[in-house]
Short mmCIF file of C-alpha atoms in Angstrom, two decimals:
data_model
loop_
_atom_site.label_atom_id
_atom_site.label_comp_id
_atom_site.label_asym_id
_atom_site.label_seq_id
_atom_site.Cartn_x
_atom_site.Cartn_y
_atom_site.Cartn_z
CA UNK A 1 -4.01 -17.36 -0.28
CA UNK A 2 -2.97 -13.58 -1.82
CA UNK A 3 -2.36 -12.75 -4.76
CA UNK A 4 0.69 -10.72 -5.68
CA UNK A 5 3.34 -10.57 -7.95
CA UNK A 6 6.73 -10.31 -6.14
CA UNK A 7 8.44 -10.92 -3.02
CA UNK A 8 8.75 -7.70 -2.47
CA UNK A 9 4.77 -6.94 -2.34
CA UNK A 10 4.49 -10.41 -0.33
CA UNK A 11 7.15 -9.11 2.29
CA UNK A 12 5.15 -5.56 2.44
CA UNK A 13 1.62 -7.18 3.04
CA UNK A 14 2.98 -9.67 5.25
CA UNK A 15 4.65 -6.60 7.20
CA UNK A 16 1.21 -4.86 7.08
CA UNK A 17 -0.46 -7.31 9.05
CA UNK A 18 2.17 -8.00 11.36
CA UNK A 19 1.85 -4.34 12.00
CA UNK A 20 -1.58 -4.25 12.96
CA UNK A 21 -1.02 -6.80 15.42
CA UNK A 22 0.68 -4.40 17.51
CA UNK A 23 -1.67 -2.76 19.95
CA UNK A 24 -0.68 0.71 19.88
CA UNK A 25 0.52 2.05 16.45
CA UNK A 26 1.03 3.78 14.24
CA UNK A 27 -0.36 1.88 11.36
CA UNK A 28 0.20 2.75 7.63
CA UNK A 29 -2.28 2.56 5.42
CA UNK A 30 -2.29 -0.84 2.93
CA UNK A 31 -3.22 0.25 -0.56
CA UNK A 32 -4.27 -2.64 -2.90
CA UNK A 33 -4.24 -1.14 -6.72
CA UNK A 34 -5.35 -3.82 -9.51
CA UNK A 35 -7.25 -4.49 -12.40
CA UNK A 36 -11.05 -6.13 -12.32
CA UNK A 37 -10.05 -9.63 -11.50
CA UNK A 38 -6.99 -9.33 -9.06
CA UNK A 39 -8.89 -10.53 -5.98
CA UNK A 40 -8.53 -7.23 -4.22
CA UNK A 41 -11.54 -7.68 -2.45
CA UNK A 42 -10.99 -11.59 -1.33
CA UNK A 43 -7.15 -10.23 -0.55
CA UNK A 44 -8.66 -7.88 1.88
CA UNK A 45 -11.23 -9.97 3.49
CA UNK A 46 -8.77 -12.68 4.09
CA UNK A 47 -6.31 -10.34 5.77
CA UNK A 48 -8.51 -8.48 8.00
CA UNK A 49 -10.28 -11.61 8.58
CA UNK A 50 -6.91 -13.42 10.47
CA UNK A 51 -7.27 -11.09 13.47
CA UNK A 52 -10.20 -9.04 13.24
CA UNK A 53 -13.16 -11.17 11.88
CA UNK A 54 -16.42 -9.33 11.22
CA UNK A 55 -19.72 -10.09 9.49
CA UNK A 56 -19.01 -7.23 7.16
CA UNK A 57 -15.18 -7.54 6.50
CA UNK A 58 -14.98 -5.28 4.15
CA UNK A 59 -17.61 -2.19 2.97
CA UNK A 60 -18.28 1.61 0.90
CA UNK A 61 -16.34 4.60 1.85
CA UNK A 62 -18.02 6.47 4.74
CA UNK A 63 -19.61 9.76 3.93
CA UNK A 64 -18.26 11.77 6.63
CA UNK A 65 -15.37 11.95 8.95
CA UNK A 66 -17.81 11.37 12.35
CA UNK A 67 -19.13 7.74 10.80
CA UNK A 68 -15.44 7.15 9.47
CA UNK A 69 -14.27 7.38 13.30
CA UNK A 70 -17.59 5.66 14.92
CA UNK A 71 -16.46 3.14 12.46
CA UNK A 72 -13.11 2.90 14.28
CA UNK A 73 -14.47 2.97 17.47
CA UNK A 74 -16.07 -0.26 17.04
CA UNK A 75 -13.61 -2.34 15.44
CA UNK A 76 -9.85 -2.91 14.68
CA UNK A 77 -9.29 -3.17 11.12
CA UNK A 78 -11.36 -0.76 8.23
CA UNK A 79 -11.42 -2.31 5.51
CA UNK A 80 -13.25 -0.06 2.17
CA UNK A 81 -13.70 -1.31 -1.02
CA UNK A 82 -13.76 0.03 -5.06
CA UNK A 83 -12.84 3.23 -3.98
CA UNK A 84 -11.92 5.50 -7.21
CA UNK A 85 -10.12 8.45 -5.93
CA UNK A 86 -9.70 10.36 -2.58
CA UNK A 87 -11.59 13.21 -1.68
CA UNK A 88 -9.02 15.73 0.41
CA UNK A 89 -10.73 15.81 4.00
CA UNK A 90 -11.25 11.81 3.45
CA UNK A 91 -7.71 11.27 2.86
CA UNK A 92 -6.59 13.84 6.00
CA UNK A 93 -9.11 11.69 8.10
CA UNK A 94 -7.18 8.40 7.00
CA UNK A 95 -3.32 9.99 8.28
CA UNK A 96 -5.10 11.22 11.53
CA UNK A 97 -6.27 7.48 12.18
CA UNK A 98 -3.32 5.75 10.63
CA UNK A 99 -1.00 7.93 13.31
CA UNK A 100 -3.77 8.90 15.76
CA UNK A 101 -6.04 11.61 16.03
CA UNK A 102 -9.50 11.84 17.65
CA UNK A 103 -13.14 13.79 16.34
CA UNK A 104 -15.38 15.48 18.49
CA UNK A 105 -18.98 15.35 18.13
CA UNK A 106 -21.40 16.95 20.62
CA UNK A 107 -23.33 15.05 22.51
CA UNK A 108 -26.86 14.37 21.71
CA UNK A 109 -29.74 16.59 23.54
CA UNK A 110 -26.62 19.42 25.02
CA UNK A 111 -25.55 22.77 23.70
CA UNK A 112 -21.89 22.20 25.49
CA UNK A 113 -20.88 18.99 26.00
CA UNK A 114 -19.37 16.78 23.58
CA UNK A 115 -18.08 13.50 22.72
CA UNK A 116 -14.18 12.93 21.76
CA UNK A 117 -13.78 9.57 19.48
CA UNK A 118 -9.84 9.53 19.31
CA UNK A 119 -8.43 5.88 17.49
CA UNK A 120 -5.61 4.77 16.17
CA UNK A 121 -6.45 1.75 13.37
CA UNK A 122 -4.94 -0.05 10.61
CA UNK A 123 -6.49 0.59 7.18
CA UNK A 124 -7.45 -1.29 4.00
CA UNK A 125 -8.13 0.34 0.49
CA UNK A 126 -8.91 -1.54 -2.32
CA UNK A 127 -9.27 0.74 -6.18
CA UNK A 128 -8.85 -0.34 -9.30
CA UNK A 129 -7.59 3.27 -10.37
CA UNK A 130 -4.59 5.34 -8.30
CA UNK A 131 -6.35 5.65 -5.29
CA UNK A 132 -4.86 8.63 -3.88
CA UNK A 133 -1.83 11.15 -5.28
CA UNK A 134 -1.79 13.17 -1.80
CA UNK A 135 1.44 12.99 -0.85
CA UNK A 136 0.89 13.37 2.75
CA UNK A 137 -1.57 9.78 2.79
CA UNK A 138 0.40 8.16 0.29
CA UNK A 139 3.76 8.71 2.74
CA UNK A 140 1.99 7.12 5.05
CA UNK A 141 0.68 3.92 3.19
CA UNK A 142 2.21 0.65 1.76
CA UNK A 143 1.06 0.78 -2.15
CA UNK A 144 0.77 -2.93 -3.54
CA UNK A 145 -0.25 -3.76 -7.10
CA UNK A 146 -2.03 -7.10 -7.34
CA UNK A 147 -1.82 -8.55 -11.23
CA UNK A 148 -5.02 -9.87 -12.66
CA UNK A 149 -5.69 -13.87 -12.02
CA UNK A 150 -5.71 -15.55 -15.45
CA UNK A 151 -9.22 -17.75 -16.00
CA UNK A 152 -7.24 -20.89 -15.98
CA UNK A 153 -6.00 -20.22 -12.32
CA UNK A 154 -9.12 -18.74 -10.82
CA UNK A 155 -10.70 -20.59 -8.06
CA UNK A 156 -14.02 -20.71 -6.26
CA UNK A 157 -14.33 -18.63 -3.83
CA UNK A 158 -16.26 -21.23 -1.00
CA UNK A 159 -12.84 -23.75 -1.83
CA UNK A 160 -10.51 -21.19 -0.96
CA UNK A 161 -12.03 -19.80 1.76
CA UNK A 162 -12.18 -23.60 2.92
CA UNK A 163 -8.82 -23.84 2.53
CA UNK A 164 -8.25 -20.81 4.43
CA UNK A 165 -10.31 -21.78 7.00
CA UNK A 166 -8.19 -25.11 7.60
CA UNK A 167 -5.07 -23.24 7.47
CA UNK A 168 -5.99 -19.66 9.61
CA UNK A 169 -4.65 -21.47 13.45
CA UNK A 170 -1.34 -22.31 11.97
CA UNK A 171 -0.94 -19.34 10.22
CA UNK A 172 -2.47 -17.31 13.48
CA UNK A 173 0.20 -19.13 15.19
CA UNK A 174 3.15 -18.29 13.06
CA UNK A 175 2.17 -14.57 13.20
CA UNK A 176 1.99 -14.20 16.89
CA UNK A 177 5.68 -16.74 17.45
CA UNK A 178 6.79 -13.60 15.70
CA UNK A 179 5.24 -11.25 17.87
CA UNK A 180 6.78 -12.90 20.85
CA UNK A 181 10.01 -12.88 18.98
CA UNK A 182 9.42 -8.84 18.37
CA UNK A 183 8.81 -8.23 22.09
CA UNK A 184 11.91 -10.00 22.78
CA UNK A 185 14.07 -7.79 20.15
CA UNK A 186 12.22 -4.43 20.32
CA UNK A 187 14.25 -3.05 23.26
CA UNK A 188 17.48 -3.81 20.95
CA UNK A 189 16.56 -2.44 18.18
CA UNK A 190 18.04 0.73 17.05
CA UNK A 191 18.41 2.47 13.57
CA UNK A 192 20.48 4.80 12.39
CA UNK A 193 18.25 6.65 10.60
CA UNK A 194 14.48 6.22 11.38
CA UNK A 195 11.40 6.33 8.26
CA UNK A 196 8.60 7.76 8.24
CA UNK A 197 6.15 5.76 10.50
CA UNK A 198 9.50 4.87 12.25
CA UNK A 199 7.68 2.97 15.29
CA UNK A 200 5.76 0.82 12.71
CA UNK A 201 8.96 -0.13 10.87
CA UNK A 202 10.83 -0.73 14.34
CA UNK A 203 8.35 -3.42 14.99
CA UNK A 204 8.58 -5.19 12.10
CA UNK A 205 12.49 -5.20 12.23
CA UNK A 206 12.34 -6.84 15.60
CA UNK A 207 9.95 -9.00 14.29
CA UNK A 208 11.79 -10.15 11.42
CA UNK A 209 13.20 -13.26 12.37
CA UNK A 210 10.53 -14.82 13.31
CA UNK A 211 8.30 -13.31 10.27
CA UNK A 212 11.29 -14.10 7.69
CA UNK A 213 13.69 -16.66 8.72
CA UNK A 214 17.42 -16.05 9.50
CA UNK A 215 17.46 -14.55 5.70
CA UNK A 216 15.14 -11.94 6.14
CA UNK A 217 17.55 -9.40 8.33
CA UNK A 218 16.87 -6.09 6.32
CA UNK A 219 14.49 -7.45 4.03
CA UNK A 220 11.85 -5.33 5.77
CA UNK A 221 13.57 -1.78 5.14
CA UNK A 222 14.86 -2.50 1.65
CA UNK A 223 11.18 -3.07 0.09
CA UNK A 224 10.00 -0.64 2.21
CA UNK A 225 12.09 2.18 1.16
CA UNK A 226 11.69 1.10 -2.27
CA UNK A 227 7.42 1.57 -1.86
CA UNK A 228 7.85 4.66 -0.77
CA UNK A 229 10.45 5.86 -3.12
CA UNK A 230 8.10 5.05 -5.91
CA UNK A 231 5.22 6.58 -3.92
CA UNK A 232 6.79 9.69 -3.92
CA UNK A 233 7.27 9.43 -7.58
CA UNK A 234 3.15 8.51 -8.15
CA UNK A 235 2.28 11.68 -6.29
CA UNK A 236 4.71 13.80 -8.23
CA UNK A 237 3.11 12.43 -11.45
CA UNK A 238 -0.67 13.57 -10.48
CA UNK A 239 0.53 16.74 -9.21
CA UNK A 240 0.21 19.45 -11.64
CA UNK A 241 2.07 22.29 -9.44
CA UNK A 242 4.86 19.52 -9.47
CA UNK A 243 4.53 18.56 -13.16
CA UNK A 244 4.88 22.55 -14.04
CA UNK A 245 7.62 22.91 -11.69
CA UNK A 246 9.75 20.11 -12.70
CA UNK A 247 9.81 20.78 -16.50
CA UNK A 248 10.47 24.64 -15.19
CA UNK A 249 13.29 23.49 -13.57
CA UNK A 250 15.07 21.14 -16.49
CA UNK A 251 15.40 24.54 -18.42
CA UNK A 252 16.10 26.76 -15.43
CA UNK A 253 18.01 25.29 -12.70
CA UNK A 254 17.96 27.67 -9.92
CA UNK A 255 15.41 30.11 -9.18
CA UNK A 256 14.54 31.96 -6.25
CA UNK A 257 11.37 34.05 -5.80
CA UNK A 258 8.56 34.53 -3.16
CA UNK A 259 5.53 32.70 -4.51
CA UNK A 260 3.19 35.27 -6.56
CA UNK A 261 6.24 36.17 -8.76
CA UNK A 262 7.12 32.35 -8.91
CA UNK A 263 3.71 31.46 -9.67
CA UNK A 264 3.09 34.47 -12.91
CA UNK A 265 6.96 32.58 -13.81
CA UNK A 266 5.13 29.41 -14.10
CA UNK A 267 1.96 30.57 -15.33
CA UNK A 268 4.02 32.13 -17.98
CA UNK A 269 6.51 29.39 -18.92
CA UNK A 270 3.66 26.72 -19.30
CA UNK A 271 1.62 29.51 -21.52
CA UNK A 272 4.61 29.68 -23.97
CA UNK A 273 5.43 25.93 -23.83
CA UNK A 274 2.55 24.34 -24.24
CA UNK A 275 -0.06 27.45 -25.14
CA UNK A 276 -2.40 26.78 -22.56
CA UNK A 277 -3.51 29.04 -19.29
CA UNK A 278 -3.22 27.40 -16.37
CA UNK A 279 -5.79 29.20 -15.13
CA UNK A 280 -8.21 27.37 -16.79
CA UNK A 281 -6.92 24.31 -14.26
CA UNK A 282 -9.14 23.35 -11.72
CA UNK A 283 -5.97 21.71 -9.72
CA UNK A 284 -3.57 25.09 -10.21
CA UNK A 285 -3.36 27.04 -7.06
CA UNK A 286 -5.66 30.09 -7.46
CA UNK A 287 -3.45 32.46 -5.21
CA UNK A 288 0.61 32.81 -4.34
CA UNK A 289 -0.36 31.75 -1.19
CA UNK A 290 -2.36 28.47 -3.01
CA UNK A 291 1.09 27.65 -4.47
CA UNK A 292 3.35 27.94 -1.42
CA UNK A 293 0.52 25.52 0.06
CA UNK A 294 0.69 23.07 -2.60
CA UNK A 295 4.85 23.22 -2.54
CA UNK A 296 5.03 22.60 0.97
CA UNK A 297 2.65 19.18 0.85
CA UNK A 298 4.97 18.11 -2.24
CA UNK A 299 8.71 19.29 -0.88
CA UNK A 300 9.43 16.02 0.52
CA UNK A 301 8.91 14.21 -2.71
CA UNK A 302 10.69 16.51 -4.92
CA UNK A 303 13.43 15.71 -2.62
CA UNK A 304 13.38 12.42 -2.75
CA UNK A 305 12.79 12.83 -6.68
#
């Protein structure tokens, strides 16, 4: 009933949703990238409609941070749809509820008092363009590339969701045998070296079994390090402190300096190799302080780089 490409996207969405069946986090973020034509929007209906059904499965960004979280206050899984980039405080509002994190809000009618919304929820994006470069969301997320459905395999939609509809018990069923199976296994499950969202992927190894068959031991943590190997690499590419940087560094392999005289080393680098002024960049940091900012959100990708 989804459309993807490889086994290794199948294994990661799969994972996703096994994820958010756990009732206390945290939950990364599932990015679906396509073309016009993928089924990004049926792919997330159908998922968050197999444990969190709503008359509105999916719907438009919110506009600000307090309906974003009154939005996860009053259901499980936020779904949004055709979004075309990430605005900075949207995308810090998305790790806060993929890892937890409350809002306040004061309350109607009072100077003082106020209202904490705090949530913890798993996430749906759905873009036809790179979604987000932030390396601090995309860290957090699962990035899956549907491939456009050819016209001679398209179906309509009121016959699959039939389908669907005859098949969502037994596939209901088969997810939570495997949640029974990861309560059984979590206390035994240890790692030698944890990921990022490390209680996420701990549940999904103890689930594995049951999600994967007596094959699927590591199956989990091999695609999954591979999505967020080549996450880091996306963010690196829309980065233009880290595009700068990197060619600086293929032609100068060390270099130590506090950040204003690293940035006028940049500045002045890119000027000579490619004649243009960074300054005129709307993305290049405006201060030495700008920079450092902008190194430290980007560190953990060069390293993995």
């Amino acid at each position: 009933f989804i459309n993807v490409k490889s086994r290794s996207e199948w294994v990661l969405i799969i994972s996703w949703l096994f994820g958010a069946l756990n009732p206390n986090g945290p939950y990364p973020i599932l990015m679906l990238q396509g073309e016009q034509g993928s089924a990004k929007s049926t792919t997330a209906k159908i998922l968050r409609s197999l444990i969190d059904p709503s008359s509105a499965p999916i719907r438009s960004l919110s506009r600000s941070e307090r309906d974003l979280m009154i939005s996860a206050n009053n259901g499980w899984v936020l779904a949004f749809d055709n979004l075309s980039g990430v605005q900075p405080w949207i995308s810090d509002a998305f790790c806060r509820i993929s890892t937890g994190g409350g809002f306040s809000v004061r309350k109607h009618y009072t100077d003082a008092d106020e209202i904490i919304i705090e949530a913890t929820r798993p996430v749906i994006l759905n873009g036809i363009d790179q979604i987000s470069g932030r390396q601090d969301l995309l860290d957090r997320s699962l990035v899956v590339n549907l491939p456009r459905i050819p016209p001679e395999k398209r179906k309509l939609e009121k016959d699959l969701w039939a389908s669907f509809d005859l098949a969502r018990p037994k596939i209901l069923g088969a997810f939570l045998s495997a949640v029974s199976e990861a309560l059984k296994n979590l206390p035994s499950v240890h790692l030698d070296c944890y990921p990022r969202m490390a209680d996420f992927a701990k549940w999904v190894i103890a689930g594995e079994l049951g999600l994967f068959g007596g094959k699927g031991k590591g199956l989990f943590m091999e695609y999954y390090n591979e999505n967020r190997d080549e996450a880091a690499v996306i963010s690196l590419e829309s980065n233009i402190v880290a595009i700068v940087l990197r060619s600086y560094l293929e032609e100068n392999k060390y270099v130590k300096r506090n950040a204003e005289s690293l940035k006028n080393e940049l500045e002045n680098y890119f000027q000579k190799k490619e004649d243009k002024d960074l300054s005129h960049n709307r993305f290049w940091p405006k201060s030495p302080q700008g920079l450092a900012n902008s190194l430290g959100r980007i560190s953990e990708a060069l390293r993995k780089t």
